[in-house]
Amino acid sequence: MAVTDHVDLNQFLDGVKRRNPGQDEFVQAVQEVAEDIFEFIQDKEEYHEYQILRRIAEPDRVVSFRVCWEDDNNNIRVQRGWRVQNNNAIGPYKGGIRFHPSVTESVLKFLAFEQTFKNSLTGLPMGGGKGGSNFNPRGKSEHEVMRFCQSFMTELYRHVGDDVDVPAGDIGVGGREIGFMFGQYKRITNQFSGVLTGKGLEFGGSLVRTEATGYGAVYFMQNMLERVGNAIDGKTCLVSGSGSGNVALHAAEKLTQLGGKVVTLSDSGGFIHDPDGIDAAKLAWAKDLKEVRRGRISEYADEFTGATYHEGERPWDVPCDLALPCATQNELGGAAARKLVDQGCIAVSEGANMPTNIEGVHVFKDARTLFAPGKAANAGGVAVSGLEMSQNASRMSWKEDELQNLLVEIMRGIHDRCVEYGRTAGDDHVSYVRGANIAGFKKVADAMLAYGVV
Ligand code: NDP
């Protein structure tokens, strides 16, 4: 095969922008990865020859579909649904479903792209995908959510399957929504299979799945600190997010268990600051607020003396040692990153996907802050989803302590892979961003090389 001319990083990114007009989040995600991969593949001719990066940055397919449902006032509502199947070189497509008004094709393409690297990093055989809809579950009745989920699955079912594509939850999709979608899949196909993860324990779900993303992000933080002789114990921690799904509240729980003092939580309305610390009892209250009563985080400040609510703001101005952005993409920009560094923050672990924008990432890089990108730090969730797939395939349920230990081990393995690829000779500092990008890329790229041009 003829060796193609090498394009440089800027030419490559120009091409990505041209082919994906108006898809800023997707272009941003590709740029973040490409900056490191270009350096890595510089002297590796076969990756250029087979156009591996260009192929990874083009999803295998994007399915877009209409979702009609009827609200409680008998109005017919029309939403758009998507499933982005980015890459299945190392296993069936795998990645969550997001229901949020901010969902667009660009957001889902960025998430599916990131997911490909993240899943590779776990060491488990899973490809990358993501799906969702611009449906807003907030303020909808239980029956409206059920009808929407059923309608969504009535189209999605033909594109997924336990060896094809295995979706899970994400923003706006927790256990309740997974239950509605799994029920509809089973009803349409007459099959009881492991087509979704994050299922209830009564019908094939795995213990530890709900906690896994938040706990995993904290284990990653612990691994980074231990490597430099430090620990979570006694540290002041900022956490953003507080959804009814997964990440923020469980990250806060694990930080507290390890001796950290969590002083913030947030939602899309604003953040609460509790200088006394959000201890186990207060966290239990917050979990009930978000998961059962489905209330707003502002109510926390009415309940607990000393806590304040900051409407329309994000928590990054509060002085801290550690920060865990666990809400959504681009919630931590350059100015916020600068403030964190100036006020003494020593480490950041991203529970959410791409919560720090490119400018913010560069601030942390220049300050040599310990910085764990989401694709490494929040991989615990999909890792336990992978274990749910294994349990479903063997019709077994593993014990909680077994799964907790596996999660700790998997996060340690991801950390160590990042260290392996994220260090430069003569410097003990690790770029976890570069390490995660290269380690995640290499496995997928080598599988693609083995398949030839497909
Ligand atoms: P949830 O829906 O449970 O929580 C999301 C939280 O983020 C809510 O508090 C929500 O506030 C807030 N939020 C959403 N959009 C915005 C916004 N535009 N501005 C500010 N706050 C916002 O979702 P998860 O906890 O499941 O997911 C959180 C993040 O973690 C996402 O980036 C997701 O992709 C990532 N992630 C999740 C995994 C999982 O296992 N669930 C796995 C790996 C990554 P509000 O309630 O007001 O909307």
Short mmCIF file of C-alpha atoms and ligand atoms in Angstrom, two decimals:
data_model
loop_
_atom_site.label_atom_id
_atom_site.label_comp_id
_atom_site.label_asym_id
_atom_site.label_seq_id
_atom_site.Cartn_x
_atom_site.Cartn_y
_atom_site.Cartn_z
CA MET A 1 0.00 0.00 0.00
CA ALA A 2 1.24 3.49 -0.81
CA VAL A 3 2.34 5.59 2.10
CA THR A 4 0.08 8.65 2.32
CA ASP A 5 1.48 12.12 2.86
CA HIS A 6 1.43 13.02 6.54
CA VAL A 7 -0.95 15.80 7.42
CA ASP A 8 0.01 17.95 10.38
CA LEU A 9 -2.21 18.58 13.41
CA ASN A 10 -3.69 21.81 12.05
CA GLN A 11 -4.52 20.31 8.66
CA PHE A 12 -6.13 17.35 10.41
CA LEU A 13 -8.21 19.59 12.67
CA ASP A 14 -9.25 21.80 9.75
CA GLY A 15 -10.56 18.67 8.06
CA VAL A 16 -12.50 17.63 11.19
CA LYS A 17 -14.05 21.12 11.40
CA ARG A 18 -14.96 21.08 7.69
CA ARG A 19 -16.60 17.68 7.88
CA ASN A 20 -18.54 18.50 11.08
CA PRO A 21 -19.86 22.04 10.68
CA GLY A 22 -21.38 23.55 13.83
CA GLN A 23 -20.39 20.54 15.96
CA ASP A 24 -18.19 22.41 18.42
CA GLU A 25 -18.23 19.86 21.24
CA PHE A 26 -17.22 17.07 18.88
CA VAL A 27 -14.40 19.12 17.34
CA GLN A 28 -13.21 20.06 20.86
CA ALA A 29 -13.08 16.41 21.95
CA VAL A 30 -11.18 15.36 18.83
CA GLN A 31 -8.74 18.25 19.24
CA GLU A 32 -7.98 17.32 22.86
CA VAL A 33 -7.09 13.77 21.84
CA ALA A 34 -5.34 14.63 18.57
CA GLU A 35 -2.85 16.97 20.27
CA ASP A 36 -1.35 13.99 22.11
CA ILE A 37 -1.86 11.32 19.48
CA PHE A 38 -0.03 13.27 16.79
CA GLU A 39 3.06 13.36 18.97
CA PHE A 40 2.76 9.64 19.73
CA ILE A 41 2.31 8.50 16.12
CA GLN A 42 4.93 10.86 14.70
CA ASP A 43 7.39 8.03 14.00
CA LYS A 44 4.84 5.22 13.62
CA GLU A 45 4.27 4.96 9.90
CA GLU A 46 1.51 2.33 9.88
CA TYR A 47 -0.91 4.49 11.89
CA HIS A 48 -0.50 7.20 9.26
CA GLU A 49 -0.65 4.78 6.35
CA TYR A 50 -3.92 3.31 7.56
CA GLN A 51 -5.37 6.73 8.51
CA ILE A 52 -6.25 5.39 11.94
CA LEU A 53 -6.93 8.70 13.71
CA ARG A 54 -9.06 10.00 10.84
CA ARG A 55 -11.06 6.74 10.93
CA ILE A 56 -11.59 6.86 14.72
CA ALA A 57 -12.82 10.46 14.37
CA GLU A 58 -15.53 9.35 11.93
CA PRO A 59 -18.32 7.42 13.75
CA ASP A 60 -19.18 4.00 12.32
CA ARG A 61 -22.75 5.32 12.12
CA VAL A 62 -25.11 7.93 13.55
CA VAL A 63 -28.76 6.91 13.77
CA SER A 64 -31.27 9.72 14.22
CA PHE A 65 -34.96 9.13 14.80
CA ARG A 66 -38.28 10.70 15.74
CA VAL A 67 -39.71 10.02 19.19
CA CYS A 68 -43.43 10.79 19.58
CA TRP A 69 -45.24 10.56 22.88
CA GLU A 70 -48.39 11.88 24.51
CA ASP A 71 -48.23 14.10 27.59
CA ASP A 72 -50.71 14.04 30.48
CA ASN A 73 -52.85 16.71 28.77
CA ASN A 74 -53.18 14.59 25.62
CA ASN A 75 -50.84 16.79 23.61
CA ILE A 76 -48.69 14.96 21.06
CA ARG A 77 -45.02 15.79 21.63
CA VAL A 78 -42.21 15.21 19.14
CA GLN A 79 -38.58 14.83 20.15
CA ARG A 80 -35.44 13.68 18.38
CA GLY A 81 -33.46 10.62 19.45
CA TRP A 82 -29.98 9.48 18.41
CA ARG A 83 -27.60 6.59 18.80
CA VAL A 84 -24.01 7.26 17.82
CA GLN A 85 -22.02 4.05 17.25
CA ASN A 86 -18.48 5.36 17.16
CA ASN A 87 -16.22 2.33 17.06
CA ASN A 88 -16.53 -1.41 17.75
CA ALA A 89 -12.94 -2.49 17.08
CA ILE A 90 -12.49 -4.04 20.52
CA GLY A 91 -16.05 -5.02 21.50
CA PRO A 92 -19.76 -4.21 21.14
CA TYR A 93 -20.61 -0.51 21.20
CA LYS A 94 -21.13 0.59 24.79
CA GLY A 95 -22.07 3.95 26.30
CA GLY A 96 -24.90 5.74 28.05
CA ILE A 97 -28.13 7.40 27.03
CA ARG A 98 -28.64 11.06 27.98
CA PHE A 99 -31.99 12.82 28.26
CA HIS A 100 -31.44 16.57 28.55
CA PRO A 101 -32.58 19.62 26.55
CA SER A 102 -28.92 20.40 25.76
CA VAL A 103 -28.49 17.13 23.83
CA THR A 104 -27.50 17.56 20.19
CA GLU A 105 -25.82 15.32 17.64
CA SER A 106 -22.54 17.13 18.36
CA VAL A 107 -22.74 16.43 22.10
CA LEU A 108 -23.46 12.75 21.50
CA LYS A 109 -20.69 12.44 18.91
CA PHE A 110 -18.19 13.93 21.38
CA LEU A 111 -19.38 11.58 24.10
CA ALA A 112 -19.22 8.50 21.82
CA PHE A 113 -15.71 9.49 20.71
CA GLU A 114 -14.52 9.89 24.31
CA GLN A 115 -16.24 6.66 25.27
CA THR A 116 -14.17 4.72 22.74
CA PHE A 117 -10.94 5.68 24.52
CA LYS A 118 -12.43 5.31 27.99
CA ASN A 119 -13.72 1.80 27.35
CA SER A 120 -10.38 0.79 25.92
CA LEU A 121 -8.65 2.08 29.06
CA THR A 122 -10.70 -0.18 31.32
CA GLY A 123 -9.01 -3.21 29.74
CA LEU A 124 -12.46 -4.76 29.07
CA PRO A 125 -13.70 -5.67 25.56
CA MET A 126 -16.07 -2.77 24.88
CA GLY A 127 -16.36 -0.41 21.90
CA GLY A 128 -17.65 3.17 22.12
CA GLY A 129 -21.15 4.57 21.60
CA LYS A 130 -23.56 7.09 23.08
CA GLY A 131 -27.20 8.03 22.62
CA GLY A 132 -29.96 10.22 23.87
CA SER A 133 -32.59 12.81 23.23
CA ASN A 134 -33.36 16.47 23.81
CA PHE A 135 -36.27 15.34 26.03
CA ASN A 136 -36.25 17.13 29.40
CA PRO A 137 -37.37 14.76 32.18
CA ARG A 138 -37.53 17.61 34.70
CA GLY A 139 -41.10 18.42 35.72
CA LYS A 140 -42.54 15.46 33.82
CA SER A 141 -44.83 12.99 35.59
CA GLU A 142 -43.76 9.39 36.12
CA HIS A 143 -46.18 8.28 33.39
CA GLU A 144 -44.90 10.87 30.93
CA VAL A 145 -41.33 9.67 31.50
CA MET A 146 -42.51 6.08 31.04
CA ARG A 147 -44.29 6.83 27.76
CA PHE A 148 -41.28 8.71 26.45
CA CYS A 149 -38.87 5.89 27.37
CA GLN A 150 -41.15 3.31 25.73
CA SER A 151 -41.39 5.34 22.55
CA PHE A 152 -37.61 5.90 22.51
CA MET A 153 -36.96 2.17 22.81
CA THR A 154 -39.58 1.33 20.18
CA GLU A 155 -37.10 2.72 17.62
CA LEU A 156 -33.81 2.08 19.42
CA TYR A 157 -34.41 -1.67 19.84
CA ARG A 158 -33.54 -2.44 16.20
CA HIS A 159 -30.06 -0.90 16.56
CA VAL A 160 -28.96 -2.53 19.85
CA GLY A 161 -28.39 -6.02 21.24
CA ASP A 162 -26.19 -7.73 23.80
CA ASP A 163 -23.47 -8.48 21.21
CA VAL A 164 -24.14 -5.36 19.13
CA ASP A 165 -24.59 -2.26 21.27
CA VAL A 166 -25.31 -2.11 25.00
CA PRO A 167 -26.52 1.31 26.23
CA ALA A 168 -26.61 2.45 29.88
CA GLY A 169 -27.67 5.53 31.86
CA ASP A 170 -26.22 9.05 31.82
CA ILE A 171 -27.57 12.54 32.64
CA GLY A 172 -31.34 12.27 33.07
CA VAL A 173 -31.32 8.49 32.74
CA GLY A 174 -31.12 6.61 36.03
CA GLY A 175 -32.51 3.31 37.27
CA ARG A 176 -36.13 4.33 36.68
CA GLU A 177 -35.61 5.17 33.00
CA ILE A 178 -33.47 2.06 32.38
CA GLY A 179 -36.31 -0.02 33.89
CA PHE A 180 -38.87 1.51 31.50
CA MET A 181 -36.60 1.01 28.48
CA PHE A 182 -35.62 -2.55 29.39
CA GLY A 183 -39.29 -3.43 29.92
CA GLN A 184 -40.15 -2.14 26.46
CA TYR A 185 -37.20 -3.94 24.81
CA LYS A 186 -38.26 -7.21 26.43
CA ARG A 187 -41.84 -6.68 25.35
CA ILE A 188 -41.00 -5.93 21.70
CA THR A 189 -38.35 -8.61 21.18
CA ASN A 190 -39.64 -11.27 23.59
CA GLN A 191 -36.05 -11.62 24.77
CA PHE A 192 -34.62 -11.28 28.24
CA SER A 193 -31.05 -10.29 27.48
CA GLY A 194 -28.30 -8.03 28.77
CA VAL A 195 -29.11 -5.30 26.25
CA LEU A 196 -28.89 -2.47 28.79
CA THR A 197 -26.72 -2.01 31.86
CA GLY A 198 -27.59 -0.15 35.02
CA LYS A 199 -30.62 -2.44 35.41
CA GLY A 200 -32.39 -3.00 38.72
CA LEU A 201 -30.97 -5.78 40.86
CA GLU A 202 -34.21 -7.77 40.45
CA PHE A 203 -33.76 -8.07 36.67
CA GLY A 204 -30.10 -8.57 35.92
CA GLY A 205 -28.45 -5.45 37.35
CA SER A 206 -25.10 -5.52 39.09
CA LEU A 207 -24.28 -4.52 42.62
CA VAL A 208 -21.91 -1.52 42.83
CA ARG A 209 -22.96 -0.13 39.38
CA THR A 210 -24.71 2.91 40.87
CA GLU A 211 -21.74 3.91 43.01
CA ALA A 212 -19.06 2.92 40.51
CA THR A 213 -18.50 6.16 38.56
CA GLY A 214 -18.30 8.46 41.60
CA TYR A 215 -16.32 5.98 43.71
CA GLY A 216 -14.01 5.31 40.76
CA ALA A 217 -13.25 9.02 40.27
CA VAL A 218 -12.25 9.20 43.94
CA TYR A 219 -10.09 6.05 43.70
CA PHE A 220 -8.33 7.65 40.75
CA MET A 221 -7.73 10.78 42.84
CA GLN A 222 -6.41 8.58 45.66
CA ASN A 223 -4.02 6.82 43.26
CA MET A 224 -2.66 10.13 41.93
CA LEU A 225 -2.12 11.48 45.45
CA GLU A 226 -0.53 8.27 46.75
CA ARG A 227 1.96 8.31 43.90
CA VAL A 228 3.29 11.65 45.16
CA GLY A 229 3.12 10.66 48.85
CA ASN A 230 -0.14 12.48 49.63
CA ALA A 231 -3.69 11.41 50.63
CA ILE A 232 -7.36 12.48 50.62
CA ASP A 233 -7.59 12.47 54.42
CA GLY A 234 -8.02 16.00 55.80
CA LYS A 235 -8.42 17.67 52.40
CA THR A 236 -11.13 20.22 51.54
CA CYS A 237 -12.95 19.07 48.40
CA LEU A 238 -15.24 20.79 45.88
CA VAL A 239 -17.78 18.60 44.10
CA SER A 240 -20.15 19.85 41.39
CA GLY A 241 -23.37 18.10 40.37
CA SER A 242 -25.94 16.33 42.54
CA GLY A 243 -28.21 14.60 40.02
CA SER A 244 -30.55 11.73 40.68
CA GLY A 245 -28.28 9.47 38.62
CA ASN A 246 -24.91 8.68 39.91
CA VAL A 247 -21.75 10.54 39.93
CA ALA A 248 -21.55 13.58 42.24
CA LEU A 249 -23.29 12.20 45.31
CA HIS A 250 -21.29 8.98 45.24
CA ALA A 251 -18.03 10.84 44.70
CA ALA A 252 -18.90 12.97 47.73
CA GLU A 253 -19.74 9.82 49.72
CA LYS A 254 -16.40 8.13 49.00
CA LEU A 255 -14.42 11.33 49.65
CA THR A 256 -16.10 11.61 53.04
CA GLN A 257 -15.39 7.94 53.83
CA LEU A 258 -11.71 8.53 53.08
CA GLY A 259 -11.50 11.52 55.44
CA GLY A 260 -12.06 14.34 52.92
CA LYS A 261 -14.28 17.32 53.77
CA VAL A 262 -16.73 17.98 50.92
CA VAL A 263 -17.99 21.58 51.05
CA THR A 264 -20.00 22.04 47.81
CA LEU A 265 -22.63 20.40 45.60
CA SER A 266 -24.46 21.94 42.64
CA ASP A 267 -27.12 21.53 39.98
CA SER A 268 -27.91 23.55 36.88
CA GLY A 269 -29.54 26.24 39.08
CA GLY A 270 -26.49 27.02 41.25
CA PHE A 271 -24.33 25.60 44.04
CA ILE A 272 -24.45 25.20 47.82
CA HIS A 273 -21.47 25.88 50.08
CA ASP A 274 -21.38 24.21 53.48
CA PRO A 275 -18.13 25.24 55.25
CA ASP A 276 -18.78 22.68 58.03
CA GLY A 277 -18.61 19.84 55.50
CA ILE A 278 -21.30 17.63 53.98
CA ASP A 279 -21.06 14.63 56.28
CA ALA A 280 -22.71 11.22 55.86
CA ALA A 281 -26.02 12.32 57.43
CA LYS A 282 -26.27 15.43 55.25
CA LEU A 283 -25.37 13.37 52.17
CA ALA A 284 -28.14 10.89 52.97
CA TRP A 285 -30.53 13.87 53.08
CA ALA A 286 -29.19 15.15 49.73
CA LYS A 287 -29.58 11.70 48.14
CA ASP A 288 -33.19 11.52 49.28
CA LEU A 289 -33.74 15.06 47.94
CA LYS A 290 -32.38 14.23 44.47
CA GLU A 291 -33.26 10.56 44.05
CA VAL A 292 -36.63 10.31 45.79
CA ARG A 293 -38.14 13.78 46.16
CA ARG A 294 -36.44 14.98 42.94
CA GLY A 295 -35.94 18.45 44.45
CA ARG A 296 -33.40 21.22 43.80
CA ILE A 297 -30.06 21.56 45.61
CA SER A 298 -31.04 25.08 46.77
CA GLU A 299 -33.23 23.36 49.41
CA TYR A 300 -30.04 22.19 51.17
CA ALA A 301 -29.31 25.75 52.34
CA ASP A 302 -32.80 26.00 53.91
CA GLU A 303 -32.26 22.72 55.76
CA PHE A 304 -28.73 23.11 57.18
CA THR A 305 -27.55 26.12 59.22
CA GLY A 306 -24.34 27.68 57.96
CA ALA A 307 -24.84 26.53 54.36
CA THR A 308 -25.39 29.13 51.62
CA TYR A 309 -26.91 28.87 48.14
CA HIS A 310 -25.32 30.72 45.19
CA GLU A 311 -27.81 30.99 42.38
CA GLY A 312 -26.50 30.80 38.83
CA GLU A 313 -22.91 30.23 40.00
CA ARG A 314 -20.42 27.38 39.97
CA PRO A 315 -18.36 26.28 42.98
CA TRP A 316 -14.82 26.87 41.67
CA ASP A 317 -14.17 30.13 43.57
CA VAL A 318 -14.35 28.36 46.94
CA PRO A 319 -10.81 27.63 48.26
CA CYS A 320 -9.99 23.92 48.24
CA ASP A 321 -7.30 21.26 48.02
CA LEU A 322 -9.12 18.93 45.63
CA ALA A 323 -11.79 19.48 42.94
CA LEU A 324 -14.12 16.93 41.35
CA PRO A 325 -16.30 18.38 38.56
CA CYS A 326 -19.11 15.83 38.28
CA ALA A 327 -21.98 17.68 36.52
CA THR A 328 -21.56 18.22 32.78
CA GLN A 329 -19.28 19.25 29.90
CA ASN A 330 -17.49 22.62 29.86
CA GLU A 331 -18.52 23.57 33.41
CA LEU A 332 -14.94 24.54 34.33
CA GLY A 333 -13.28 27.12 32.06
CA GLY A 334 -9.88 28.82 31.95
CA ALA A 335 -10.63 31.52 34.54
CA ALA A 336 -12.08 28.98 36.98
CA ALA A 337 -9.06 26.72 36.52
CA ARG A 338 -6.73 29.67 37.17
CA LYS A 339 -8.65 30.52 40.36
CA LEU A 340 -8.42 26.91 41.58
CA VAL A 341 -4.67 26.83 41.00
CA ASP A 342 -4.09 30.26 42.60
CA GLN A 343 -6.04 29.22 45.70
CA GLY A 344 -3.95 26.09 46.21
CA CYS A 345 -5.93 23.27 44.57
CA ILE A 346 -3.44 20.43 44.03
CA ALA A 347 -5.51 17.84 42.17
CA VAL A 348 -8.57 17.57 39.92
CA SER A 349 -10.42 14.36 39.03
CA GLU A 350 -13.15 14.66 36.40
CA GLY A 351 -16.25 12.68 37.36
CA ALA A 352 -18.16 14.17 34.41
CA ASN A 353 -17.24 13.91 30.73
CA MET A 354 -15.08 16.81 29.50
CA PRO A 355 -16.15 19.21 32.31
CA THR A 356 -12.93 21.21 31.83
CA ASN A 357 -12.67 23.09 28.55
CA ILE A 358 -9.45 23.17 26.51
CA GLU A 359 -8.33 26.45 28.07
CA GLY A 360 -8.84 25.02 31.56
CA VAL A 361 -6.92 21.86 30.68
CA HIS A 362 -4.00 24.00 29.51
CA VAL A 363 -4.05 25.99 32.78
CA PHE A 364 -3.77 22.76 34.81
CA LYS A 365 -1.09 21.46 32.46
CA ASP A 366 1.03 24.60 32.79
CA ALA A 367 0.62 24.60 36.60
CA ARG A 368 1.54 20.89 36.73
CA THR A 369 -1.64 20.24 38.73
CA LEU A 370 -2.47 16.55 39.11
CA PHE A 371 -5.28 16.38 36.56
CA ALA A 372 -7.26 13.24 35.73
CA PRO A 373 -9.36 13.54 32.55
CA GLY A 374 -12.86 12.08 32.57
CA LYS A 375 -12.04 9.32 30.14
CA ALA A 376 -9.74 7.83 32.79
CA ALA A 377 -11.21 9.09 36.06
CA ASN A 378 -14.88 8.28 35.41
CA ALA A 379 -14.30 4.92 33.69
CA GLY A 380 -15.37 3.02 36.83
CA GLY A 381 -19.02 3.22 35.78
CA VAL A 382 -18.59 1.66 32.39
CA ALA A 383 -16.16 -0.86 33.87
CA VAL A 384 -18.82 -2.17 36.25
CA SER A 385 -21.27 -2.07 33.33
CA GLY A 386 -18.82 -4.39 31.56
CA LEU A 387 -18.93 -6.64 34.61
CA GLU A 388 -22.75 -6.51 34.48
CA MET A 389 -22.52 -7.78 30.88
CA SER A 390 -20.29 -10.65 32.01
CA GLN A 391 -22.68 -11.54 34.84
CA ASN A 392 -25.66 -11.46 32.45
CA ALA A 393 -23.85 -13.64 29.89
CA SER A 394 -23.03 -16.26 32.51
CA ARG A 395 -26.39 -15.86 34.31
CA MET A 396 -24.59 -15.22 37.58
CA SER A 397 -24.59 -12.43 40.15
CA TRP A 398 -21.31 -11.64 41.79
CA LYS A 399 -20.98 -10.60 45.43
CA GLU A 400 -20.63 -6.99 46.50
CA ASP A 401 -17.16 -7.25 48.01
CA GLU A 402 -15.93 -9.06 44.89
CA LEU A 403 -17.20 -6.19 42.70
CA GLN A 404 -15.89 -3.48 45.04
CA ASN A 405 -12.45 -5.09 44.88
CA LEU A 406 -12.61 -5.38 41.09
CA LEU A 407 -13.52 -1.68 40.82
CA VAL A 408 -10.53 -0.70 42.97
CA GLU A 409 -8.27 -2.96 40.86
CA ILE A 410 -9.59 -1.66 37.53
CA MET A 411 -9.11 1.98 38.59
CA ARG A 412 -5.58 1.16 39.74
CA GLY A 413 -4.92 -0.48 36.34
CA ILE A 414 -6.21 2.59 34.46
CA HIS A 415 -4.08 4.86 36.64
CA ASP A 416 -0.98 2.78 36.01
CA ARG A 417 -1.57 2.71 32.24
CA CYS A 418 -1.85 6.51 32.28
CA VAL A 419 1.43 6.74 34.20
CA GLU A 420 3.12 4.40 31.71
CA TYR A 421 2.18 6.56 28.70
CA GLY A 422 1.99 9.95 30.46
CA ARG A 423 5.56 10.36 31.67
CA THR A 424 8.40 11.92 29.77
CA ALA A 425 12.00 10.86 30.30
CA GLY A 426 13.72 12.68 33.15
CA ASP A 427 10.50 14.13 34.59
CA ASP A 428 8.53 12.47 37.38
CA HIS A 429 5.39 14.54 36.69
CA VAL A 430 2.66 12.58 34.88
CA SER A 431 0.44 14.09 32.20
CA TYR A 432 -2.64 11.94 32.84
CA VAL A 433 -4.30 13.56 29.83
CA ARG A 434 -1.59 12.38 27.48
CA GLY A 435 -1.33 9.01 29.22
CA ALA A 436 -5.08 8.37 28.92
CA ASN A 437 -5.23 9.50 25.30
CA ILE A 438 -2.33 7.36 24.17
CA ALA A 439 -3.13 4.24 26.20
CA GLY A 440 -6.79 4.39 25.12
CA PHE A 441 -5.89 5.00 21.49
CA LYS A 442 -3.22 2.32 21.16
CA LYS A 443 -5.42 -0.68 21.88
CA VAL A 444 -8.20 0.43 19.53
CA ALA A 445 -5.72 1.46 16.83
CA ASP A 446 -3.87 -1.87 16.96
CA ALA A 447 -7.15 -3.79 16.63
CA MET A 448 -8.06 -1.63 13.62
CA LEU A 449 -4.69 -2.31 12.05
CA ALA A 450 -5.29 -6.05 12.46
CA TYR A 451 -8.58 -5.78 10.53
CA GLY A 452 -7.04 -3.92 7.58
CA VAL A 453 -9.16 -1.34 5.83
CA VAL A 454 -12.78 -1.94 6.90
P1 NDP B 1 -27.23 13.19 36.65
O1 NDP B 1 -28.36 13.54 35.76
O2 NDP B 1 -27.48 12.32 37.81
O3 NDP B 1 -26.56 14.51 37.23
C1 NDP B 1 -26.12 15.55 36.42
C2 NDP B 1 -25.90 16.75 37.32
O4 NDP B 1 -25.32 17.78 36.54
C3 NDP B 1 -27.19 17.32 37.88
O5 NDP B 1 -26.94 17.86 39.14
C4 NDP B 1 -27.54 18.39 36.86
O6 NDP B 1 -28.34 19.42 37.38
C5 NDP B 1 -26.17 18.92 36.52
N1 NDP B 1 -26.19 19.51 35.19
C6 NDP B 1 -26.66 18.96 34.05
N2 NDP B 1 -26.54 19.82 33.03
C7 NDP B 1 -25.97 20.92 33.56
C8 NDP B 1 -25.59 22.16 33.03
N3 NDP B 1 -25.76 22.44 31.72
N4 NDP B 1 -25.03 23.08 33.87
C9 NDP B 1 -24.84 22.80 35.19
N5 NDP B 1 -25.21 21.65 35.75
C10 NDP B 1 -25.75 20.73 34.95
O7 NDP B 1 -26.09 12.59 35.71
P2 NDP B 1 -24.86 11.68 36.06
O8 NDP B 1 -24.44 11.90 37.47
O9 NDP B 1 -25.15 10.34 35.58
O10 NDP B 1 -23.76 12.29 35.05
C11 NDP B 1 -22.95 13.43 35.39
C12 NDP B 1 -21.74 13.46 34.46
O11 NDP B 1 -20.98 12.25 34.59
C13 NDP B 1 -22.05 13.57 32.97
O12 NDP B 1 -21.02 14.29 32.33
C14 NDP B 1 -21.98 12.12 32.51
O13 NDP B 1 -21.73 12.00 31.13
C15 NDP B 1 -20.81 11.63 33.33
N6 NDP B 1 -20.72 10.20 33.51
C16 NDP B 1 -21.76 9.50 34.05
C17 NDP B 1 -21.65 8.15 34.23
C18 NDP B 1 -22.68 7.38 34.95
O14 NDP B 1 -22.39 6.25 35.35
N7 NDP B 1 -23.86 7.91 35.16
C19 NDP B 1 -20.47 7.41 33.75
C20 NDP B 1 -19.41 8.24 33.28
C21 NDP B 1 -19.56 9.57 33.13
P3 NDP B 1 -29.92 19.43 37.07
O15 NDP B 1 -30.47 18.33 37.92
O16 NDP B 1 -30.32 20.79 37.49
O17 NDP B 1 -30.08 19.19 35.57
#
